Amino acid sequence: MASACLLVTATACVEARSRATTEPRRPAPVATPRPPLRIMPLGDSITDGLQTLGGYRTDLWQYLTADGRSADFVGSRATGPPQLGDRNEEGHPGWRIHQLTVRVREWLRVYRPDAVLLHIGTNDVIQRSALPQAPARLAALVDLITATLPNAQVYVATIVPLAAPAGDRLARRYNAAIPGIVSARAARGRHVHLVDMHAALTKADLSADGIHPTDGGYSKMAARWYAALTGVPMTRWEAEAPAYTTINGGERLTTARASGDGKAGYLAAPESYLEFALPLPSGGRYRMYVRAADGMDAPCSQTLSVNGRPQGRLLYRPYGWDQWTISAVDVWLNAGRNTIRFTPQTCSAEIDAIDLAPAR
């Protein structure tokens, strides 16, 4: 009040003080928390997570929570590992497009998702089930979803690659129709979006059955879903890649449980570090996501520096080796070469990869 009095007359200032002492004080308005974003993962065994418990949903949940986003996965099924905080989903192993169509209206009316992540058609392809009509069945399913919940955002993915050349040719043929399905409905005002999941993975990201992603493949799917949900692209950099990482006092380890089938481990000694040397086309603030694992009995921490400047520390929860958690931090990076260094602080944690996205 004293500073405000400098801008008014003396009489007005006295009257204002009088009102301040006689009028009852009104409570400050309380911000109403936004309800969580209700997300329905919808599809077949790739949504459920065959070969890797939780599938892409585990990393997707951790991207959301690392950014402080309130989310609620919804569906009639529930599967996943401990680091997946919400295990609800609608992934049905072995199902084809028409089987989802029979049940989806019921699920949508019960769970009322704000966003639907649709990845379906793999079983239609590998079972050679009336393939020429598969795109029409997908279009009818998308129409049913948008008609049931017109305000929901529907993300329609191309299916991931298949290892068998003949099978992948059929997958590509099926996928080729999906952009047209999406664009036609978007042009009519439907909230439908294309997610190119086939391009997100390679055959090296598939498990031994040649159909389902590996743990690292599912992680790449999660990054692609999250980029679609946020509208910001993400770039992955593998910790084990000698082209742009240096490991001092540690080792490059091979494991099918990691993105790119490798990780940086045994970073335990005081002189140990993992350093990324990354060329970037533009500078600015980036969001960095670190996929790491802690197999000790307590949370592990590492110190972070960027271009020689300390950036605090990262803390990883002890879910086990090859049981990945995702932490996030904002970093300022330059156009051109940047160095990002991880140094052990309290114990040894393994790093699988980092993702970089322009800050939102």
Tab-separated table of C-alpha atoms in Angstrom:
chain	number	residue	atom	x	y	z
A	1	MET	CA	0.000	0.000	0.000
A	2	ALA	CA	2.848	2.446	0.821
A	3	SER	CA	4.352	2.265	-2.655
A	4	ALA	CA	0.911	2.595	-4.267
A	5	CYS	CA	0.383	5.845	-2.327
A	6	LEU	CA	3.170	7.461	-4.312
A	7	LEU	CA	0.817	7.482	-7.319
A	8	VAL	CA	-2.314	8.992	-5.684
A	9	THR	CA	-3.297	12.087	-3.680
A	10	ALA	CA	-2.879	12.205	0.112
A	11	THR	CA	-6.674	12.091	0.652
A	12	ALA	CA	-7.062	9.060	-1.561
A	13	CYS	CA	-4.174	7.376	0.212
A	14	VAL	CA	-5.815	7.869	3.653
A	15	GLU	CA	-9.143	6.541	2.332
A	16	ALA	CA	-7.404	3.510	0.881
A	17	ARG	CA	-5.670	2.765	4.206
A	18	SER	CA	-9.002	3.131	6.020
A	19	ARG	CA	-10.689	0.621	3.743
A	20	ALA	CA	-7.766	-1.765	4.134
A	21	THR	CA	-8.227	-1.791	7.949
A	22	THR	CA	-12.044	-1.989	8.014
A	23	GLU	CA	-12.998	-4.267	5.103
A	24	PRO	CA	-12.763	-8.033	5.694
A	25	ARG	CA	-9.891	-9.669	3.925
A	26	ARG	CA	-10.995	-11.912	1.100
A	27	PRO	CA	-9.259	-15.261	0.763
A	28	ALA	CA	-6.865	-15.591	-2.161
A	29	PRO	CA	-8.341	-17.554	-5.051
A	30	VAL	CA	-7.265	-21.187	-5.122
A	31	ALA	CA	-6.225	-22.536	-8.495
A	32	THR	CA	-8.332	-25.479	-9.553
A	33	PRO	CA	-6.066	-28.381	-10.539
A	34	ARG	CA	-6.488	-29.546	-14.101
A	35	PRO	CA	-7.891	-33.047	-14.417
A	36	PRO	CA	-5.424	-35.650	-15.687
A	37	LEU	CA	-5.242	-36.384	-19.393
A	38	ARG	CA	-7.068	-39.669	-19.910
A	39	ILE	CA	-5.137	-41.809	-22.406
A	40	MET	CA	-6.356	-45.121	-23.848
A	41	PRO	CA	-3.591	-47.306	-25.349
A	42	LEU	CA	-5.584	-49.348	-27.901
A	43	GLY	CA	-4.457	-52.256	-30.032
A	44	ASP	CA	-3.143	-55.799	-29.923
A	45	SER	CA	-0.224	-57.539	-28.166
A	46	ILE	CA	2.174	-54.725	-29.131
A	47	THR	CA	0.049	-52.372	-27.036
A	48	ASP	CA	-0.182	-54.960	-24.261
A	49	GLY	CA	3.585	-55.475	-24.324
A	50	LEU	CA	4.398	-59.019	-25.417
A	51	GLN	CA	8.127	-59.792	-24.969
A	52	THR	CA	8.507	-56.751	-22.678
A	53	LEU	CA	6.075	-56.312	-19.787
A	54	GLY	CA	4.254	-53.018	-20.259
A	55	GLY	CA	5.557	-52.476	-23.809
A	56	TYR	CA	5.769	-48.852	-24.871
A	57	ARG	CA	3.444	-47.805	-22.068
A	58	THR	CA	6.202	-47.998	-19.436
A	59	ASP	CA	8.439	-45.383	-21.033
A	60	LEU	CA	5.500	-43.266	-22.183
A	61	TRP	CA	4.230	-43.058	-18.607
A	62	GLN	CA	7.693	-42.035	-17.439
A	63	TYR	CA	8.025	-39.316	-20.084
A	64	LEU	CA	4.723	-37.884	-18.880
A	65	THR	CA	5.630	-37.998	-15.189
A	66	ALA	CA	9.172	-36.717	-15.778
A	67	ASP	CA	7.584	-33.598	-17.274
A	68	GLY	CA	5.094	-33.257	-14.433
A	69	ARG	CA	2.122	-34.005	-16.678
A	70	SER	CA	-0.906	-35.490	-14.971
A	71	ALA	CA	-2.070	-38.518	-16.942
A	72	ASP	CA	-4.458	-41.404	-16.419
A	73	PHE	CA	-4.089	-44.500	-18.591
A	74	VAL	CA	-7.525	-46.074	-19.037
A	75	GLY	CA	-8.855	-49.427	-20.216
A	76	SER	CA	-10.298	-52.734	-19.065
A	77	ARG	CA	-6.923	-54.508	-18.807
A	78	ALA	CA	-3.987	-53.840	-16.481
A	79	THR	CA	-0.432	-55.099	-17.056
A	80	GLY	CA	3.036	-53.695	-16.523
A	81	PRO	CA	6.200	-53.545	-14.405
A	82	PRO	CA	6.725	-51.611	-11.139
A	83	GLN	CA	8.024	-48.471	-12.875
A	84	LEU	CA	4.760	-48.183	-14.816
A	85	GLY	CA	2.646	-46.140	-12.438
A	86	ASP	CA	-0.661	-46.699	-14.268
A	87	ARG	CA	-1.114	-50.088	-15.952
A	88	ASN	CA	-4.580	-49.749	-17.485
A	89	GLU	CA	-4.813	-50.373	-21.237
A	90	GLU	CA	-6.745	-51.944	-24.090
A	91	GLY	CA	-4.101	-54.121	-25.729
A	92	HIS	CA	-5.524	-57.493	-26.768
A	93	PRO	CA	-3.020	-60.137	-27.937
A	94	GLY	CA	-3.894	-61.730	-31.261
A	95	TRP	CA	-6.731	-59.341	-32.075
A	96	ARG	CA	-7.425	-57.996	-35.532
A	97	ILE	CA	-9.086	-54.733	-36.537
A	98	HIS	CA	-12.644	-56.047	-36.631
A	99	GLN	CA	-12.364	-57.455	-33.094
A	100	LEU	CA	-11.571	-54.006	-31.700
A	101	THR	CA	-14.446	-52.559	-33.701
A	102	VAL	CA	-16.907	-54.913	-31.988
A	103	ARG	CA	-15.902	-53.751	-28.484
A	104	VAL	CA	-14.470	-50.251	-28.768
A	105	ARG	CA	-17.692	-48.275	-28.374
A	106	GLU	CA	-18.311	-49.952	-25.010
A	107	TRP	CA	-14.815	-49.123	-23.750
A	108	LEU	CA	-14.977	-45.538	-24.968
A	109	ARG	CA	-18.279	-44.913	-23.219
A	110	VAL	CA	-17.002	-46.409	-19.961
A	111	TYR	CA	-13.542	-44.810	-19.807
A	112	ARG	CA	-14.075	-41.554	-21.780
A	113	PRO	CA	-10.448	-41.037	-22.903
A	114	ASP	CA	-9.202	-37.631	-24.001
A	115	ALA	CA	-6.627	-39.302	-26.277
A	116	VAL	CA	-6.623	-42.685	-28.022
A	117	LEU	CA	-3.326	-44.254	-29.135
A	118	LEU	CA	-4.307	-46.709	-31.878
A	119	HIS	CA	-1.832	-49.287	-33.212
A	120	ILE	CA	-3.699	-52.113	-34.948
A	121	GLY	CA	-3.392	-54.206	-38.107
A	122	THR	CA	-0.327	-56.347	-37.408
A	123	ASN	CA	-2.411	-59.503	-36.943
A	124	ASP	CA	-4.455	-58.725	-40.056
A	125	VAL	CA	-1.161	-58.673	-41.958
A	126	ILE	CA	0.584	-61.712	-40.481
A	127	GLN	CA	-2.618	-63.760	-40.619
A	128	ARG	CA	-3.320	-62.609	-44.205
A	129	SER	CA	-6.858	-61.731	-43.124
A	130	ALA	CA	-8.695	-60.134	-46.085
A	131	LEU	CA	-5.786	-57.740	-46.531
A	132	PRO	CA	-7.188	-55.698	-49.444
A	133	GLN	CA	-10.070	-54.647	-47.164
A	134	ALA	CA	-7.897	-54.007	-44.065
A	135	PRO	CA	-7.548	-50.231	-44.685
A	136	ALA	CA	-11.336	-49.939	-45.019
A	137	ARG	CA	-11.762	-51.781	-41.721
A	138	LEU	CA	-9.283	-49.406	-40.078
A	139	ALA	CA	-11.131	-46.398	-41.513
A	140	ALA	CA	-14.417	-47.712	-40.118
A	141	LEU	CA	-12.801	-48.210	-36.703
A	142	VAL	CA	-11.451	-44.647	-36.685
A	143	ASP	CA	-14.892	-43.353	-37.703
A	144	LEU	CA	-16.492	-45.280	-34.860
A	145	ILE	CA	-14.041	-43.829	-32.331
A	146	THR	CA	-14.506	-40.245	-33.508
A	147	ALA	CA	-18.290	-40.608	-33.680
A	148	THR	CA	-18.435	-42.002	-30.135
A	149	LEU	CA	-16.117	-39.361	-28.654
A	150	PRO	CA	-15.977	-36.402	-31.072
A	151	ASN	CA	-13.710	-34.352	-28.798
A	152	ALA	CA	-11.093	-37.062	-28.227
A	153	GLN	CA	-7.744	-36.768	-29.979
A	154	VAL	CA	-7.142	-39.961	-31.954
A	155	TYR	CA	-3.542	-40.854	-32.848
A	156	VAL	CA	-3.435	-43.488	-35.602
A	157	ALA	CA	-0.105	-45.277	-36.020
A	158	THR	CA	1.313	-47.123	-38.948
A	159	ILE	CA	2.244	-50.609	-37.762
A	160	VAL	CA	5.853	-51.391	-36.851
A	161	PRO	CA	8.106	-53.283	-39.280
A	162	LEU	CA	8.072	-57.053	-39.653
A	163	ALA	CA	11.341	-58.987	-39.936
A	164	ALA	CA	10.208	-61.283	-42.757
A	165	PRO	CA	10.650	-59.437	-46.071
A	166	ALA	CA	7.378	-60.742	-47.501
A	167	GLY	CA	5.508	-59.804	-44.343
A	168	ASP	CA	7.022	-56.332	-44.233
A	169	ARG	CA	6.034	-55.702	-47.846
A	170	LEU	CA	2.441	-56.422	-46.846
A	171	ALA	CA	2.826	-54.202	-43.777
A	172	ARG	CA	4.098	-51.361	-45.948
A	173	ARG	CA	1.197	-51.812	-48.350
A	174	TYR	CA	-1.263	-51.606	-45.451
A	175	ASN	CA	0.563	-48.628	-43.962
A	176	ALA	CA	0.517	-46.765	-47.269
A	177	ALA	CA	-3.247	-46.301	-46.957
A	178	ILE	CA	-3.168	-44.858	-43.446
A	179	PRO	CA	-2.032	-41.271	-44.235
A	180	GLY	CA	-5.003	-40.893	-46.584
A	181	ILE	CA	-7.388	-42.263	-43.971
A	182	VAL	CA	-6.098	-39.747	-41.426
A	183	SER	CA	-5.929	-36.716	-43.730
A	184	ALA	CA	-9.450	-37.276	-45.079
A	185	ARG	CA	-10.893	-37.261	-41.580
A	186	ALA	CA	-8.770	-34.343	-40.415
A	187	ALA	CA	-10.057	-32.367	-43.420
A	188	ARG	CA	-13.587	-32.973	-42.144
A	189	GLY	CA	-12.704	-31.536	-38.750
A	190	ARG	CA	-12.093	-34.816	-36.921
A	191	HIS	CA	-9.338	-34.820	-34.299
A	192	VAL	CA	-7.267	-37.503	-36.020
A	193	HIS	CA	-3.458	-37.515	-36.242
A	194	LEU	CA	-0.923	-39.700	-38.061
A	195	VAL	CA	1.973	-41.290	-36.145
A	196	ASP	CA	4.547	-42.986	-38.382
A	197	MET	CA	5.566	-45.855	-36.121
A	198	HIS	CA	6.989	-47.950	-38.965
A	199	ALA	CA	9.672	-45.298	-39.497
A	200	ALA	CA	10.451	-45.131	-35.765
A	201	LEU	CA	11.787	-48.707	-35.657
A	202	THR	CA	14.040	-50.911	-37.773
A	203	LYS	CA	14.170	-54.675	-38.014
A	204	ALA	CA	17.005	-54.554	-35.468
A	205	ASP	CA	14.411	-53.316	-32.958
A	206	LEU	CA	12.380	-56.539	-33.220
A	207	SER	CA	12.561	-59.535	-30.921
A	208	ALA	CA	13.383	-63.064	-32.061
A	209	ASP	CA	9.837	-63.670	-33.289
A	210	GLY	CA	10.281	-60.931	-35.898
A	211	ILE	CA	6.973	-59.305	-34.927
A	212	HIS	CA	7.136	-57.750	-31.475
A	213	PRO	CA	9.594	-55.004	-30.554
A	214	THR	CA	12.455	-55.552	-28.166
A	215	ASP	CA	12.618	-53.507	-24.977
A	216	GLY	CA	14.538	-50.863	-26.898
A	217	GLY	CA	12.039	-50.991	-29.747
A	218	TYR	CA	9.180	-50.354	-27.354
A	219	SER	CA	11.181	-47.453	-25.923
A	220	LYS	CA	11.454	-45.923	-29.391
A	221	MET	CA	7.693	-46.361	-29.819
A	222	ALA	CA	7.147	-44.490	-26.543
A	223	ALA	CA	9.312	-41.603	-27.716
A	224	ARG	CA	7.348	-41.390	-30.977
A	225	TRP	CA	3.998	-41.425	-29.139
A	226	TYR	CA	5.205	-38.720	-26.746
A	227	ALA	CA	6.426	-36.535	-29.601
A	228	ALA	CA	2.981	-36.886	-31.181
A	229	LEU	CA	1.184	-36.008	-27.944
A	230	THR	CA	3.345	-32.935	-27.303
A	231	GLY	CA	3.860	-31.863	-30.908
A	232	VAL	CA	7.636	-31.643	-30.403
A	233	PRO	CA	10.082	-34.039	-32.140
A	234	MET	CA	12.632	-35.984	-30.109
A	235	THR	CA	16.069	-37.202	-31.178
A	236	ARG	CA	17.639	-40.259	-29.539
A	237	TRP	CA	21.348	-40.630	-28.828
A	238	GLU	CA	22.646	-44.041	-27.701
A	239	ALA	CA	25.069	-44.188	-24.778
A	240	GLU	CA	27.056	-47.086	-26.268
A	241	ALA	CA	27.664	-45.417	-29.677
A	242	PRO	CA	31.433	-44.822	-30.090
A	243	ALA	CA	30.813	-42.273	-32.848
A	244	TYR	CA	29.753	-39.638	-30.314
A	245	THR	CA	30.278	-41.000	-26.782
A	246	THR	CA	33.371	-41.396	-24.627
A	247	ILE	CA	33.355	-43.785	-21.660
A	248	ASN	CA	36.090	-43.358	-19.078
A	249	GLY	CA	36.419	-45.884	-16.259
A	250	GLY	CA	33.419	-47.862	-17.483
A	251	GLU	CA	32.383	-50.213	-20.278
A	252	ARG	CA	30.159	-50.457	-23.320
A	253	LEU	CA	27.862	-53.388	-22.632
A	254	THR	CA	25.676	-55.387	-25.004
A	255	THR	CA	22.150	-56.296	-23.952
A	256	ALA	CA	18.938	-56.910	-25.850
A	257	ARG	CA	17.131	-55.137	-23.004
A	258	ALA	CA	18.440	-51.733	-24.071
A	259	SER	CA	17.694	-49.338	-26.900
A	260	GLY	CA	20.193	-50.071	-29.658
A	261	ASP	CA	21.142	-53.316	-27.852
A	262	GLY	CA	23.759	-51.545	-25.752
A	263	LYS	CA	24.405	-49.393	-22.700
A	264	ALA	CA	27.164	-47.686	-20.728
A	265	GLY	CA	27.897	-49.414	-17.416
A	266	TYR	CA	30.371	-49.950	-14.577
A	267	LEU	CA	30.577	-46.185	-14.056
A	268	ALA	CA	31.569	-46.540	-10.399
A	269	ALA	CA	35.048	-45.096	-9.860
A	270	PRO	CA	35.525	-41.423	-8.943
A	271	GLU	CA	37.208	-40.782	-12.293
A	272	SER	CA	34.468	-42.549	-14.283
A	273	TYR	CA	32.252	-40.642	-16.680
A	274	LEU	CA	30.116	-40.975	-19.777
A	275	GLU	CA	30.349	-38.053	-22.190
A	276	PHE	CA	28.226	-37.317	-25.250
A	277	ALA	CA	29.701	-35.052	-27.950
A	278	LEU	CA	26.668	-33.983	-29.964
A	279	PRO	CA	26.478	-31.766	-33.052
A	280	LEU	CA	23.246	-29.760	-33.073
A	281	PRO	CA	21.902	-27.592	-35.902
A	282	SER	CA	20.585	-24.889	-33.565
A	283	GLY	CA	21.142	-23.709	-30.026
A	284	GLY	CA	18.736	-22.912	-27.231
A	285	ARG	CA	16.945	-24.593	-24.367
A	286	TYR	CA	16.361	-28.319	-24.752
A	287	ARG	CA	14.544	-30.885	-22.671
A	288	MET	CA	16.826	-33.880	-22.060
A	289	TYR	CA	15.449	-37.283	-21.055
A	290	VAL	CA	17.873	-39.812	-19.563
A	291	ARG	CA	17.033	-43.529	-19.722
A	292	ALA	CA	19.005	-45.175	-16.927
A	293	ALA	CA	18.935	-48.229	-14.651
A	294	ASP	CA	19.859	-48.690	-10.994
A	295	GLY	CA	20.352	-52.243	-9.701
A	296	MET	CA	21.587	-51.237	-6.248
A	297	ASP	CA	19.601	-51.252	-3.019
A	298	ALA	CA	19.097	-47.489	-2.935
A	299	PRO	CA	18.569	-44.618	-5.377
A	300	CYS	CA	21.663	-43.725	-7.397
A	301	SER	CA	22.696	-40.220	-8.376
A	302	GLN	CA	24.967	-38.831	-11.058
A	303	THR	CA	26.226	-35.301	-11.523
A	304	LEU	CA	25.582	-33.632	-14.864
A	305	SER	CA	27.664	-31.041	-16.692
A	306	VAL	CA	26.984	-29.401	-20.050
A	307	ASN	CA	29.824	-27.822	-22.004
A	308	GLY	CA	31.919	-27.856	-18.840
A	309	ARG	CA	29.291	-26.147	-16.669
A	310	PRO	CA	27.721	-27.991	-13.696
A	311	GLN	CA	23.997	-28.684	-14.187
A	312	GLY	CA	23.090	-30.369	-10.897
A	313	ARG	CA	22.405	-34.072	-10.447
A	314	LEU	CA	20.110	-36.826	-11.674
A	315	LEU	CA	18.518	-39.398	-9.359
A	316	TYR	CA	17.515	-42.910	-10.456
A	317	ARG	CA	15.212	-45.229	-8.555
A	318	PRO	CA	16.415	-48.812	-7.837
A	319	TYR	CA	14.174	-50.968	-10.039
A	320	GLY	CA	17.052	-53.241	-11.133
A	321	TRP	CA	19.578	-53.556	-13.932
A	322	ASP	CA	17.960	-53.243	-17.344
A	323	GLN	CA	14.793	-51.952	-15.629
A	324	TRP	CA	14.860	-48.496	-17.091
A	325	THR	CA	13.683	-45.242	-15.579
A	326	ILE	CA	13.468	-41.871	-17.288
A	327	SER	CA	14.574	-38.590	-15.715
A	328	ALA	CA	14.310	-35.189	-17.373
A	329	VAL	CA	16.144	-31.881	-17.089
A	330	ASP	CA	16.321	-28.651	-19.099
A	331	VAL	CA	19.723	-27.859	-20.618
A	332	TRP	CA	21.049	-24.976	-22.689
A	333	LEU	CA	22.914	-26.176	-25.777
A	334	ASN	CA	24.839	-24.415	-28.521
A	335	ALA	CA	24.569	-24.610	-32.269
A	336	GLY	CA	27.407	-26.937	-33.232
A	337	ARG	CA	29.265	-29.271	-30.898
A	338	ASN	CA	28.129	-29.817	-27.296
A	339	THR	CA	29.494	-32.030	-24.537
A	340	ILE	CA	27.158	-33.614	-21.972
A	341	ARG	CA	28.908	-35.500	-19.166
A	342	PHE	CA	27.518	-37.891	-16.551
A	343	THR	CA	29.703	-38.622	-13.506
A	344	PRO	CA	28.818	-41.037	-10.659
A	345	GLN	CA	28.004	-39.425	-7.333
A	346	THR	CA	26.541	-41.958	-4.889
A	347	CYS	CA	26.733	-45.291	-6.759
A	348	SER	CA	26.929	-46.936	-10.168
A	349	ALA	CA	24.002	-46.459	-12.567
A	350	GLU	CA	23.845	-47.593	-16.176
A	351	ILE	CA	22.746	-45.317	-19.009
A	352	ASP	CA	20.955	-46.616	-22.079
A	353	ALA	CA	20.290	-43.449	-24.089
A	354	ILE	CA	19.284	-39.812	-23.953
A	355	ASP	CA	16.540	-38.053	-25.908
A	356	LEU	CA	16.662	-34.374	-26.802
A	357	ALA	CA	13.673	-32.230	-27.662
A	358	PRO	CA	13.420	-28.449	-28.074
A	359	ALA	CA	12.003	-27.092	-24.809
A	360	ARG	CA	8.225	-26.683	-24.899
